[in-house]
Short mmCIF file of C-alpha atoms in Angstrom, two decimals:
data_model
loop_
_atom_site.label_atom_id
_atom_site.label_comp_id
_atom_site.label_asym_id
_atom_site.label_seq_id
_atom_site.Cartn_x
_atom_site.Cartn_y
_atom_site.Cartn_z
CA MET A 1 36.61 11.30 -51.31
CA THR A 2 33.71 10.26 -49.12
CA GLY A 3 31.25 12.65 -47.53
CA TYR A 4 30.16 12.79 -43.91
CA LEU A 5 28.00 14.91 -41.62
CA THR A 6 28.86 16.58 -38.30
CA THR A 7 27.31 19.17 -36.02
CA HIS A 8 28.21 21.39 -33.08
CA VAL A 9 25.65 22.95 -30.74
CA LEU A 10 26.52 26.10 -28.83
CA ASP A 11 24.33 27.57 -26.10
CA THR A 12 24.66 31.26 -26.96
CA ALA A 13 22.71 32.41 -23.89
CA ARG A 14 25.29 30.82 -21.57
CA GLY A 15 28.31 31.06 -23.86
CA LEU A 16 28.94 27.30 -23.54
CA PRO A 17 28.74 24.13 -25.60
CA ALA A 18 25.30 22.49 -25.36
CA ALA A 19 26.22 19.18 -23.71
CA GLY A 20 23.68 16.37 -23.45
CA LEU A 21 21.42 17.61 -26.26
CA GLU A 22 19.61 14.86 -28.19
CA ILE A 23 19.59 15.04 -31.99
CA ASP A 24 17.67 12.85 -34.46
CA LEU A 25 18.83 12.44 -38.07
CA TYR A 26 16.29 11.67 -40.80
CA ARG A 27 16.70 11.01 -44.52
CA ILE A 28 13.95 12.58 -46.63
CA GLU A 29 12.89 10.59 -49.70
CA GLY A 30 9.92 12.18 -51.44
CA GLU A 31 7.17 12.33 -48.83
CA ALA A 32 8.86 9.71 -46.64
CA ARG A 33 10.94 10.67 -43.60
CA ARG A 34 13.18 7.78 -42.47
CA HIS A 35 14.91 7.88 -39.08
CA VAL A 36 18.63 7.14 -39.46
CA ARG A 37 19.94 7.56 -35.90
CA THR A 38 19.77 9.42 -32.61
CA VAL A 39 22.88 10.96 -31.05
CA ILE A 40 23.68 13.01 -27.94
CA THR A 41 26.14 15.89 -27.80
CA ASN A 42 29.22 15.51 -25.61
CA ALA A 43 30.80 18.06 -23.23
CA ASP A 44 32.09 20.03 -26.23
CA GLY A 45 28.61 20.25 -27.83
CA ARG A 46 29.69 17.83 -30.58
CA THR A 47 28.94 14.18 -31.21
CA ASP A 48 31.65 11.61 -30.52
CA ALA A 49 31.55 10.45 -34.15
CA PRO A 50 30.09 11.85 -37.36
CA ILE A 51 26.29 11.80 -37.35
CA LEU A 52 26.45 10.31 -40.82
CA PRO A 53 29.80 8.58 -41.32
CA GLY A 54 31.46 8.14 -44.70
CA GLU A 55 30.45 4.52 -45.19
CA GLU A 56 26.76 5.49 -44.86
CA PHE A 57 26.93 8.81 -46.73
CA ARG A 58 24.61 9.39 -49.67
CA THR A 59 23.69 12.68 -51.28
CA GLY A 60 20.12 13.83 -50.78
CA THR A 61 17.87 15.69 -48.40
CA TYR A 62 18.22 15.24 -44.65
CA GLU A 63 16.76 16.66 -41.48
CA LEU A 64 18.37 17.14 -38.10
CA VAL A 65 15.90 17.54 -35.23
CA PHE A 66 17.45 19.13 -32.15
CA HIS A 67 15.61 18.45 -28.87
CA ALA A 68 16.06 22.01 -27.59
CA GLY A 69 13.19 21.96 -25.07
CA ALA A 70 14.48 18.89 -23.24
CA TYR A 71 17.97 20.42 -23.18
CA LEU A 72 16.66 23.71 -21.78
CA ASP A 73 14.67 21.79 -19.15
CA ALA A 74 17.77 19.80 -18.17
CA ILE A 75 19.91 22.91 -17.63
CA GLY A 76 17.22 24.59 -15.54
CA VAL A 77 15.84 27.25 -17.87
CA SER A 78 12.42 28.23 -16.53
CA PRO A 79 9.85 26.64 -18.82
CA GLU A 80 7.01 28.49 -20.47
CA SER A 81 3.87 26.52 -21.23
CA PRO A 82 4.30 25.66 -23.99
CA ARG A 83 8.03 26.26 -24.34
CA PHE A 84 8.85 28.70 -27.17
CA LEU A 85 11.47 26.35 -28.69
CA ASP A 86 10.97 22.63 -28.25
CA LEU A 87 12.02 20.66 -31.32
CA VAL A 88 14.20 22.53 -33.81
CA PRO A 89 14.11 20.85 -37.26
CA LEU A 90 16.74 21.77 -39.86
CA ARG A 91 16.14 20.37 -43.35
CA PHE A 92 19.06 20.64 -45.76
CA GLY A 93 20.53 19.05 -48.88
CA MET A 94 23.89 17.38 -49.40
CA SER A 95 24.71 17.45 -53.11
CA GLU A 96 28.27 16.15 -53.21
CA ALA A 97 30.65 13.85 -51.35
CA ALA A 98 32.09 16.40 -48.92
CA HIS A 99 32.22 17.20 -45.23
CA TYR A 100 28.93 18.83 -44.28
CA HIS A 101 29.01 20.58 -40.92
CA VAL A 102 25.62 21.87 -39.75
CA PRO A 103 26.02 23.70 -36.42
CA LEU A 104 23.26 25.13 -34.26
CA LEU A 105 23.57 28.30 -32.18
CA LEU A 106 20.82 28.01 -29.58
CA SER A 107 19.19 30.21 -26.93
CA PRO A 108 15.79 29.82 -25.23
CA PHE A 109 14.15 32.22 -27.71
CA GLY A 110 16.08 31.83 -30.95
CA TYR A 111 18.54 29.84 -33.03
CA ALA A 112 20.76 30.16 -36.07
CA THR A 113 22.53 27.72 -38.35
CA TYR A 114 24.85 27.77 -41.33
CA ARG A 115 26.98 25.43 -43.41
CA GLY A 116 30.21 25.29 -41.47
CA SER A 117 33.58 23.75 -42.20
#
């Protein structure tokens, strides 16, 4: 079995998928943070393909950075200066070859995540 990584972003303030949200994936190796790829969520708040597909999967520590501020700007949420949530980093470990699903529940003033299925 090969592992892979997916996400799903839901805009809990509007009760809708967060479409058009940019996400960066980084691999953390000691003190180094290496950019792996940038993806954009589709109309369902998901990416069109796994963020980290099976052929590239390796166990270790990773970070997803969700560009929440740019998303909130794009959907017309009145901006504060500075915006309360701008970049939302989630650092997590993947310890086995499995499907890791790391969703984000987002609103202008808070977020939650969990290991999904």
